[in-house]
Coordinates of C-alpha atoms in Angstrom, one line a residue:
M1 CA 70.4 46.1 100.1
K2 CA 68.9 46.9 96.8
N3 CA 70.5 49.9 95.1
K4 CA 67.6 52.4 95.4
E5 CA 67.0 51.6 99.0
N6 CA 70.7 51.8 99.8
I7 CA 71.1 55.2 98.1
F8 CA 68.1 56.7 99.8
L9 CA 68.7 55.5 103.3
K10 CA 72.5 56.2 103.0
R11 CA 72.0 59.7 101.8
L12 CA 69.4 60.3 104.6
N13 CA 71.8 59.1 107.2
E14 CA 74.6 61.2 105.8
N15 CA 72.5 64.4 105.6
P16 CA 68.8 64.4 106.6
D17 CA 68.3 67.8 105.0
Y18 CA 69.7 66.9 101.6
H19 CA 68.0 68.8 98.7
E20 CA 66.8 65.9 96.6
F21 CA 65.2 64.2 99.5
W22 CA 61.6 64.3 98.3
Q23 CA 62.3 63.0 94.8
D24 CA 64.2 60.1 96.2
F25 CA 61.6 59.6 98.9
H26 CA 58.7 59.1 96.4
V27 CA 60.9 56.7 94.3
Y28 CA 61.8 54.8 97.5
C29 CA 58.1 54.5 98.6
K30 CA 57.0 53.4 95.1
N31 CA 59.6 50.5 95.0
F32 CA 59.5 49.8 98.8
E33 CA 61.6 46.9 100.1
I34 CA 63.4 46.3 103.4
Q35 CA 66.6 44.2 102.9
D36 CA 68.4 45.2 106.1
K37 CA 65.7 45.4 108.9
E38 CA 68.0 46.7 111.6
Y39 CA 69.4 49.5 109.3
F40 CA 65.8 50.4 108.3
V41 CA 64.7 50.7 111.9
E42 CA 67.8 52.7 112.9
T43 CA 67.0 55.2 110.1
L44 CA 63.3 55.6 111.1
P45 CA 63.9 58.5 113.5
L46 CA 65.7 60.5 110.7
L47 CA 62.9 59.7 108.3
Y48 CA 60.2 60.7 110.9
N49 CA 61.8 64.1 111.6
R50 CA 62.2 64.8 107.9
I51 CA 58.6 64.0 106.9
K52 CA 56.5 65.0 110.0
N53 CA 53.9 67.7 109.4
D54 CA 54.2 67.2 105.6
M55 CA 51.2 66.0 103.7
A56 CA 53.4 64.0 101.4
N57 CA 54.4 61.7 104.2
Y58 CA 51.4 59.3 103.6
A59 CA 53.5 57.6 100.9
I60 CA 55.8 55.8 103.4
Y61 CA 52.9 54.8 105.7
D62 CA 51.1 53.3 102.7
A63 CA 54.2 51.5 101.5
I64 CA 54.8 50.0 105.0
R65 CA 51.1 48.9 105.2
K66 CA 51.4 47.1 101.8
F67 CA 54.7 45.5 102.9
A68 CA 53.0 44.1 106.0
L69 CA 50.1 42.8 104.0
E70 CA 52.4 41.0 101.5
K71 CA 55.2 40.0 103.9
P72 CA 53.6 39.7 107.3
D73 CA 56.4 37.5 108.8
E74 CA 59.0 40.1 108.0
A75 CA 56.8 42.9 109.1
I76 CA 56.3 41.2 112.5
V77 CA 60.1 41.1 113.0
I78 CA 60.3 44.9 112.3
L79 CA 57.4 45.5 114.6
E80 CA 59.2 43.8 117.4
M81 CA 62.3 45.8 116.7
I82 CA 60.3 49.0 116.8
E83 CA 58.7 48.1 120.1
Q84 CA 62.1 47.4 121.5
K85 CA 63.3 50.9 120.5
G86 CA 60.1 52.4 122.1
T87 CA 60.7 55.9 120.9
L88 CA 58.1 58.3 119.4
E89 CA 60.0 58.4 116.1
T90 CA 60.0 54.6 115.6
L91 CA 56.6 53.8 117.2
D92 CA 54.9 56.2 114.8
F93 CA 55.4 53.6 112.0
S94 CA 53.9 50.7 113.9
A95 CA 50.3 51.5 113.2
S96 CA 50.9 51.0 109.5
I97 CA 52.3 47.6 110.2
F98 CA 49.3 46.7 112.3
G99 CA 47.1 48.0 109.5
G100 CA 48.8 45.7 107.0
L101 CA 48.7 42.7 109.3
S102 CA 45.0 43.0 109.8
Q103 CA 44.5 42.5 106.1
S104 CA 47.0 39.7 105.7
K105 CA 46.5 35.9 106.4
T106 CA 48.8 35.9 109.4
N107 CA 48.0 34.1 112.7
Y108 CA 49.8 36.8 114.6
P109 CA 47.6 38.1 117.5
Y110 CA 47.7 41.7 116.4
K111 CA 44.5 42.6 118.2
D112 CA 45.9 41.5 121.6
K113 CA 49.2 43.3 120.8
I114 CA 47.3 46.5 120.0
L115 CA 45.5 46.3 123.3
S116 CA 48.8 45.8 125.1
F117 CA 50.1 48.9 123.5
I118 CA 47.0 50.9 124.6
M119 CA 47.4 49.6 128.2
S120 CA 51.1 50.5 128.3
S121 CA 52.4 53.0 130.8
D122 CA 54.4 54.7 128.1
E123 CA 52.4 57.5 126.4
Y124 CA 54.1 57.1 123.0
T125 CA 53.2 53.4 123.0
V126 CA 49.7 54.2 123.9
H127 CA 49.4 56.7 121.1
S128 CA 50.7 54.1 118.6
G129 CA 48.2 51.5 119.9
I130 CA 45.2 53.8 119.5
S131 CA 46.4 54.8 116.0
A132 CA 46.6 51.1 115.2
A133 CA 43.1 50.4 116.6
Y134 CA 41.9 53.2 114.2
Q135 CA 43.7 51.8 111.2
I136 CA 43.1 48.0 111.3
M137 CA 40.4 46.4 109.1
L138 CA 38.1 43.8 110.8
E139 CA 35.6 41.9 108.6
N140 CA 34.0 39.7 111.3
E141 CA 31.4 41.9 112.9
Q142 CA 31.3 40.0 116.2
E143 CA 35.1 40.1 116.6
K144 CA 35.1 43.7 115.6
L145 CA 32.5 44.8 118.2
K146 CA 34.3 42.8 120.9
F147 CA 37.7 44.5 120.0
L148 CA 36.2 48.0 119.8
N149 CA 34.5 47.6 123.2
A150 CA 37.8 46.5 124.7
V151 CA 39.5 49.5 123.2
H152 CA 36.7 51.8 124.5
E153 CA 37.1 50.5 128.1
N154 CA 40.8 51.4 128.1
L155 CA 40.3 54.7 126.4
V156 CA 37.9 55.9 129.1
K157 CA 40.7 55.2 131.6
I158 CA 43.2 57.2 129.5
I159 CA 40.8 60.2 129.3
E160 CA 40.3 60.0 133.1
R161 CA 44.0 60.3 133.7
D162 CA 44.1 63.4 131.4
S163 CA 46.5 62.1 128.9
I164 CA 46.5 65.2 126.8
M165 CA 48.9 64.1 124.1
N166 CA 46.5 61.2 123.2
F167 CA 43.2 63.2 123.1
G168 CA 43.5 63.9 119.3
I169 CA 44.0 60.3 118.3
I170 CA 41.3 59.2 120.7
A171 CA 38.8 61.6 119.1
R172 CA 39.8 60.3 115.7
F173 CA 39.1 56.7 116.8
Y174 CA 35.6 57.6 118.2
N175 CA 34.7 59.7 115.2
K176 CA 35.2 56.6 113.0
Y177 CA 33.0 54.5 115.3
L178 CA 30.3 57.0 116.3
N179 CA 27.5 54.7 115.5
T180 CA 29.2 51.5 116.6
I181 CA 30.4 52.2 120.1
I182 CA 27.4 53.0 122.3
N183 CA 28.9 56.0 124.2
A184 CA 31.1 57.3 121.4
K185 CA 29.3 60.7 120.9
E186 CA 29.3 61.4 124.7
V187 CA 33.1 60.8 124.7
V188 CA 33.7 63.1 121.8
I189 CA 31.6 65.9 123.4
L190 CA 33.6 65.4 126.7
L191 CA 36.8 65.7 124.7
L192 CA 35.6 68.9 122.9
E193 CA 34.7 70.5 126.2
K194 CA 38.4 70.2 127.2
K195 CA 39.1 72.7 124.4
N196 CA 42.1 70.6 123.1
V197 CA 43.3 71.7 119.7
D198 CA 44.0 68.2 118.5
V199 CA 40.4 67.2 119.3
Q200 CA 39.1 70.3 117.6
N201 CA 41.1 69.4 114.5
E202 CA 39.8 65.9 114.4
V203 CA 36.1 66.8 114.9
A204 CA 36.4 69.6 112.3
R205 CA 37.7 67.0 109.8
S206 CA 34.7 64.8 110.6
L207 CA 32.0 67.3 110.0
N208 CA 29.7 66.1 107.2
A209 CA 32.1 63.1 106.8
E210 CA 31.9 60.7 109.7
F211 CA 28.7 62.5 110.9
K212 CA 26.1 64.7 109.3
F213 CA 23.4 67.1 110.5
E214 CA 20.6 64.9 109.3
D215 CA 21.9 61.8 111.1
D216 CA 21.8 63.5 114.6
P217 CA 21.0 67.2 114.6
D218 CA 21.5 67.7 118.3
Y219 CA 25.0 66.1 118.3
F220 CA 25.9 68.1 115.2
K221 CA 24.9 71.4 116.8
K222 CA 26.7 70.5 120.1
S223 CA 29.9 69.7 118.2
L224 CA 29.7 72.8 116.1
N225 CA 29.1 75.0 119.1
L226 CA 32.1 73.6 121.0
L227 CA 34.3 74.2 117.9
T228 CA 33.7 77.9 118.4
F229 CA 36.2 77.8 121.2
T230 CA 39.0 77.0 118.7
E231 CA 41.7 79.6 118.9
V232 CA 41.9 81.7 115.8
K233 CA 45.6 81.1 115.4
Y234 CA 44.8 77.6 114.2
Q235 CA 43.8 78.8 110.7
G236 CA 44.0 75.3 109.3
I237 CA 41.1 74.2 111.6
Y238 CA 38.9 77.1 110.5
S239 CA 39.7 76.4 106.9
T240 CA 38.6 72.8 107.5
I241 CA 35.4 74.0 109.2
N242 CA 34.6 76.4 106.3
Y243 CA 35.1 73.6 103.8
R244 CA 33.2 71.0 105.7
L245 CA 30.2 73.3 106.2
K246 CA 29.6 74.0 102.6
D247 CA 26.8 71.5 102.2
T248 CA 25.2 72.5 105.5
L249 CA 25.3 76.1 104.4
L250 CA 23.3 75.4 101.3
T251 CA 20.5 73.4 103.0
Q252 CA 20.6 74.5 106.7
P253 CA 21.6 78.2 106.8
D254 CA 20.2 78.6 110.3
I255 CA 22.8 76.1 111.6
I256 CA 25.5 78.4 110.2
I257 CA 23.9 81.4 111.8
G258 CA 23.8 79.6 115.1
F259 CA 27.5 78.8 114.7
I260 CA 28.4 82.4 114.0
N261 CA 26.3 83.7 116.9
N262 CA 27.9 81.2 119.3
W263 CA 31.3 82.1 118.0
V264 CA 30.7 85.8 118.9
Q265 CA 29.4 84.8 122.4
N266 CA 32.4 82.5 123.1
N267 CA 35.1 85.0 121.8
R268 CA 34.1 88.3 123.3
G269 CA 37.6 89.3 124.1
K270 CA 38.9 88.7 120.6
L271 CA 36.1 89.7 118.2
K272 CA 38.4 91.1 115.7
S273 CA 39.4 87.6 114.9
I274 CA 36.0 86.9 113.4
T275 CA 38.0 87.3 110.2
A276 CA 38.5 83.5 110.6
L277 CA 34.8 83.1 109.5
E278 CA 35.1 85.5 106.5
V279 CA 34.9 82.8 103.9
L280 CA 31.9 81.2 105.6
I281 CA 30.0 84.4 106.0
H282 CA 30.7 85.4 102.4
E283 CA 29.5 82.0 101.1
L284 CA 26.4 82.4 103.3
Y285 CA 25.6 85.8 101.8
S286 CA 26.2 84.5 98.3
N287 CA 23.7 81.7 98.7
H288 CA 21.3 83.2 101.3
P289 CA 21.6 87.0 101.2
K290 CA 18.4 87.5 103.2
T291 CA 19.8 85.4 106.0
I292 CA 22.8 87.7 106.3
E293 CA 20.6 90.8 106.1
K294 CA 18.5 89.5 108.9
L295 CA 21.6 88.6 110.9
F296 CA 22.9 92.2 110.6
L297 CA 19.6 93.6 111.7
D298 CA 19.4 91.3 114.7
W299 CA 22.9 92.3 115.7
L300 CA 22.2 96.0 115.4
N301 CA 19.0 95.6 117.4
S302 CA 20.6 93.5 120.1
D303 CA 21.5 94.9 123.5
N304 CA 24.6 92.8 123.4
N305 CA 27.4 95.0 122.2
S306 CA 29.6 92.0 121.3
Y307 CA 27.4 91.5 118.2
K308 CA 27.8 95.1 117.1
I309 CA 31.6 95.1 117.6
A310 CA 31.8 91.9 115.6
L311 CA 29.6 93.5 112.9
Q312 CA 32.1 96.2 112.1
F313 CA 34.8 93.6 111.5
V314 CA 32.5 91.4 109.4
I315 CA 31.7 94.4 107.2
S316 CA 35.3 95.3 107.0
D317 CA 36.0 91.9 105.5
L318 CA 32.9 91.8 103.3
S319 CA 33.3 95.3 101.8
S320 CA 36.1 94.2 99.5
K321 CA 33.8 91.6 98.0
V322 CA 30.3 92.9 98.5
D323 CA 29.6 96.6 97.7
I324 CA 26.7 97.0 100.0
I325 CA 24.3 94.9 102.1
C326 CA 20.8 96.1 102.9
L327 CA 18.6 95.7 105.9
P328 CA 15.4 93.7 105.2
K329 CA 12.6 96.2 104.8
E330 CA 9.9 93.6 105.6
L331 CA 11.4 93.2 109.1
L332 CA 12.1 96.9 109.5
K333 CA 8.4 97.6 109.1
N334 CA 7.6 95.5 112.2
L335 CA 9.9 97.4 114.4
S336 CA 8.8 100.0 116.9
E337 CA 9.8 103.7 116.6
T338 CA 12.2 103.2 119.6
D339 CA 13.9 100.1 118.0
S340 CA 14.2 101.8 114.6
L341 CA 15.8 104.9 116.1
Y342 CA 18.0 102.7 118.3
I343 CA 19.3 100.9 115.2
V344 CA 19.9 104.3 113.5
F345 CA 22.4 105.3 116.2
M346 CA 23.9 101.8 116.3
I347 CA 24.7 102.1 112.6
V348 CA 26.6 105.4 112.9
G349 CA 28.2 104.2 116.1
Y350 CA 29.6 100.9 114.9
I351 CA 29.6 100.8 111.1
L352 CA 32.7 102.6 109.7
D353 CA 32.2 101.8 106.0
Y354 CA 30.2 104.8 104.7
K355 CA 28.6 102.8 101.8
Y356 CA 27.2 100.2 104.2
A357 CA 26.1 102.9 106.7
S358 CA 24.5 105.0 104.0
E359 CA 22.6 102.1 102.6
M360 CA 21.3 100.9 106.0
L361 CA 20.2 104.4 107.1
Y362 CA 18.4 104.8 103.8
N363 CA 16.6 101.5 104.2
I364 CA 15.3 102.7 107.6
L365 CA 14.3 106.1 106.0
E366 CA 12.4 104.3 103.2
V367 CA 10.3 102.4 105.8
N368 CA 9.9 105.3 108.3
Y369 CA 9.8 108.4 106.0
K370 CA 6.4 109.4 107.5
N371 CA 7.8 109.4 111.0
E372 CA 9.1 112.9 111.6
R373 CA 11.3 111.9 114.6
I374 CA 13.2 109.2 112.7
R375 CA 13.5 111.0 109.4
N376 CA 14.9 114.1 111.1
H377 CA 17.6 112.2 112.9
I378 CA 18.5 110.2 109.8
A379 CA 18.8 113.5 107.8
S380 CA 20.9 115.1 110.5
L381 CA 23.3 112.2 110.6
F382 CA 23.6 112.1 106.9
A383 CA 24.4 115.9 106.7
K384 CA 26.4 116.3 109.9
Y385 CA 28.3 113.1 110.1
L386 CA 28.5 111.0 106.9
I387 CA 28.7 113.7 104.2
I388 CA 31.1 116.0 106.0
N389 CA 33.4 113.0 106.2
Y390 CA 32.7 111.5 102.8
Y391 CA 31.4 113.9 100.1
S392 CA 30.7 111.0 97.8
V393 CA 27.7 110.1 100.0
T394 CA 25.9 112.9 98.1
D395 CA 26.3 110.9 95.0
I396 CA 24.8 107.9 96.7
L397 CA 21.8 110.0 97.8
K398 CA 21.4 111.6 94.3
N399 CA 21.2 108.1 92.8
K400 CA 18.6 107.1 95.4
R401 CA 16.6 110.2 94.6
K402 CA 15.9 108.9 91.1
T403 CA 13.5 106.2 92.4
A404 CA 12.4 107.9 95.7
N405 CA 8.9 109.2 96.5
K406 CA 8.2 112.9 96.9
I407 CA 8.8 113.0 100.7
I408 CA 12.1 111.2 100.5
S409 CA 13.2 113.2 97.5
S410 CA 12.5 116.4 99.5
I411 CA 14.5 115.0 102.5
I412 CA 17.4 114.1 100.2
D413 CA 17.3 117.7 98.7
Q414 CA 17.5 119.2 102.1
I415 CA 20.5 116.9 103.1
I416 CA 22.4 117.8 99.9
D417 CA 21.6 121.5 100.2
S418 CA 22.9 121.5 103.8
S419 CA 26.0 119.6 102.8
E420 CA 26.8 121.8 99.8
H421 CA 26.5 124.9 102.0
Y422 CA 29.0 123.3 104.4
Y423 CA 31.5 122.4 101.6
K424 CA 31.1 125.9 100.1
Q425 CA 32.2 127.4 103.3
V426 CA 35.1 125.0 103.6
S427 CA 36.3 125.7 100.1
E428 CA 36.4 129.4 100.7
L429 CA 38.8 129.1 103.6
E430 CA 42.4 130.0 102.9
L431 CA 44.7 127.0 102.6
I432 CA 46.6 126.2 105.7
N433 CA 49.3 123.6 106.5
E434 CA 48.4 123.1 110.1
F435 CA 47.6 119.4 109.7
E436 CA 50.5 118.5 107.3
P437 CA 53.2 116.4 109.0
S438 CA 56.7 117.9 109.3
D439 CA 59.5 116.5 107.2
K440 CA 61.2 115.1 110.3
R441 CA 58.0 113.4 111.4
M442 CA 57.4 112.0 107.9
N443 CA 60.9 110.6 107.7
Y444 CA 60.5 108.9 111.0
F445 CA 57.2 107.4 109.9
L446 CA 58.7 106.1 106.7
K447 CA 61.6 104.6 108.6
Q448 CA 59.2 102.7 110.9
Q449 CA 57.3 101.5 107.9
N450 CA 60.5 100.1 106.3
V451 CA 61.3 98.3 109.6
Q452 CA 57.9 96.7 109.7
M453 CA 58.1 95.7 106.1
Q454 CA 61.5 94.1 106.6
K455 CA 60.0 92.1 109.5
L456 CA 57.2 90.8 107.3
M457 CA 59.7 89.9 104.6
D458 CA 61.9 88.0 107.1
A459 CA 58.9 86.2 108.5
S460 CA 57.8 85.1 105.1
D461 CA 61.2 83.3 104.4
R462 CA 60.8 79.7 105.2
K463 CA 62.3 76.4 104.5
K464 CA 61.3 74.8 101.2
D465 CA 58.8 72.1 101.6
S466 CA 58.1 69.1 99.4
F467 CA 55.6 71.1 97.2
L468 CA 58.0 73.9 96.5
D469 CA 60.7 71.4 95.8
M470 CA 58.8 70.2 92.8
L471 CA 58.6 73.7 91.2
T472 CA 61.0 75.1 88.7
S473 CA 63.0 78.1 89.9
I474 CA 62.9 81.2 87.7
N475 CA 65.7 83.8 87.9
L476 CA 64.5 87.4 87.7
R477 CA 66.7 90.4 86.9
A478 CA 65.4 94.0 87.2
G479 CA 66.5 97.5 86.7
K480 CA 64.9 100.1 84.5
S481 CA 63.6 97.1 82.7
F482 CA 63.3 93.4 83.8
F483 CA 63.6 90.0 82.3
S484 CA 63.8 86.4 83.4
K485 CA 65.7 83.3 82.7
Y486 CA 63.9 80.0 82.2
K487 CA 65.3 76.7 81.0
G488 CA 68.5 78.5 80.0
E489 CA 66.9 81.1 77.8
Y490 CA 66.3 84.8 78.6
S491 CA 62.9 86.4 78.0
Q492 CA 62.3 89.7 76.2
E493 CA 62.8 92.8 78.3
S494 CA 59.8 94.6 79.8
E495 CA 59.5 98.0 81.4
M496 CA 57.7 98.8 84.6
Q497 CA 54.5 100.7 84.0
S498 CA 53.1 103.4 86.2
F499 CA 49.7 103.0 87.9
R500 CA 47.6 105.2 90.1
S501 CA 45.1 104.6 92.8
S502 CA 43.0 106.8 95.1
V503 CA 40.7 106.4 98.1
E504 CA 38.4 108.8 99.8
V505 CA 39.6 109.7 103.3
A506 CA 37.2 110.6 106.1
R507 CA 37.8 114.4 106.2
V508 CA 36.6 115.4 109.7
Q509 CA 38.0 112.1 111.1
Y510 CA 41.4 113.1 109.8
I511 CA 41.2 116.6 111.3
D512 CA 39.4 115.8 114.6
E513 CA 39.9 112.1 115.3
I514 CA 39.2 112.4 119.0
G515 CA 36.0 114.3 118.5
Q516 CA 34.7 111.8 116.0
E517 CA 35.6 108.9 118.3
K518 CA 33.8 110.6 121.1
L519 CA 30.7 110.9 118.9
R520 CA 30.7 107.3 118.0
L521 CA 31.4 106.2 121.6
M522 CA 28.4 108.3 122.7
W523 CA 26.2 106.7 120.0
Q524 CA 27.5 103.2 120.8
N525 CA 26.5 103.5 124.5
I526 CA 23.1 105.1 124.0
K527 CA 20.2 103.3 125.7
R528 CA 16.7 102.9 124.2
D529 CA 15.3 105.0 127.0
E530 CA 17.9 107.7 126.3
L531 CA 17.1 108.3 122.6
P532 CA 16.8 112.0 121.7
N533 CA 13.4 113.4 120.6

């Protein structure tokens, strides 16, 4: 064996978790050679377990593919040894060999061999065969079509026998040949309907890559709708969806709205998890603010409570990036008195962010200031709900007053006068400690906080991956002052600086939480024919 190969494989066999693995791995792949085929195949399971689930693993597969291209006869011997082993860990590397053989000048019947893999009774061999069918390069169009149809016939049988472990690689294969295999799209939709995470991952990766909206709008919409069933714990898939939909978001915002609405409908029991779409919704607002404003109005005016429950979580996510979002006045003008008043109560019932709630109520007031019924209810809710919880709402209204007409200015004055009267009465009360927690209760609370914090810290500790392996460690020392050591030298000492932060707490909510929740619950469940006069 050559020295570099010998050192790497030997160290891997002695200790698969050795610290310098990734440095040696990349050097090994760059200078890839196989001198002892048996020793190499025996080491494959260790190599597989060390590199699986790491994005840097592509280097070895690429090296094996190039090896098979340049030395097909030697690669065929290794392929036969891998097949004889027949384990998941060894078969995983066979697809790269097939990929290289398909580009070489060998007479080896690799297509027939791939089909025999696919028709195997062993699931791991089947998986390797499908992966190989995906990877090989065929230049002759007639031979290519014949081979793909043969693979398709066998894959249909595999799907029928519900071979779950192969669904993902099957979806990847069909995504590559969507417009070549006649029934490819129908098969992918069938797989998506099984709600298999591997399939969802493959289709998400193919959005605006293997298939685009303009190529087949119906197929694109169906695929996107079925992706809404993806469980939120698979954050990587949602990150892929967010990334892949960037172009669609710019040109087809209605498609994104449809996706968001379908997600809400298909995830009614876990609407809090709509945080998974936070990036997508924020990007949509940044590029098409009117679209999000209309979406919010539609949700508030809907009789489906799922949309309004989802809205409060969407706003919770957006509020740290977008100060306020309005309701579109041109659409508010077209609403009936009943619908307008219904939305008023939905706002105070579901929207907990006082800035968003204040802005939306004011938008409705601007459109309906001549309607006594609507303006009286809005004024009452400002004075008796929003302002008694958040005094700063008076500042919002005072700022609005600068550009308001005479009627709205008068309404604002009445709201502020009523609120000032309330706070004057409160300020004249003697200070009481009724609602301050006892020392014992506070100590218990802090103890529980520390326990939770420790759990989070423990959960964040994880094994170093190949990326972190490449980073230089910096030693940090702290006390009254802190300094670091980098490349053998100590930095200058620095002292911690104090900082201060404040937030406005909902006052009445803090004192009478049950009462406030009861109010919101009442508003949330009010029907259009039950609206007060």
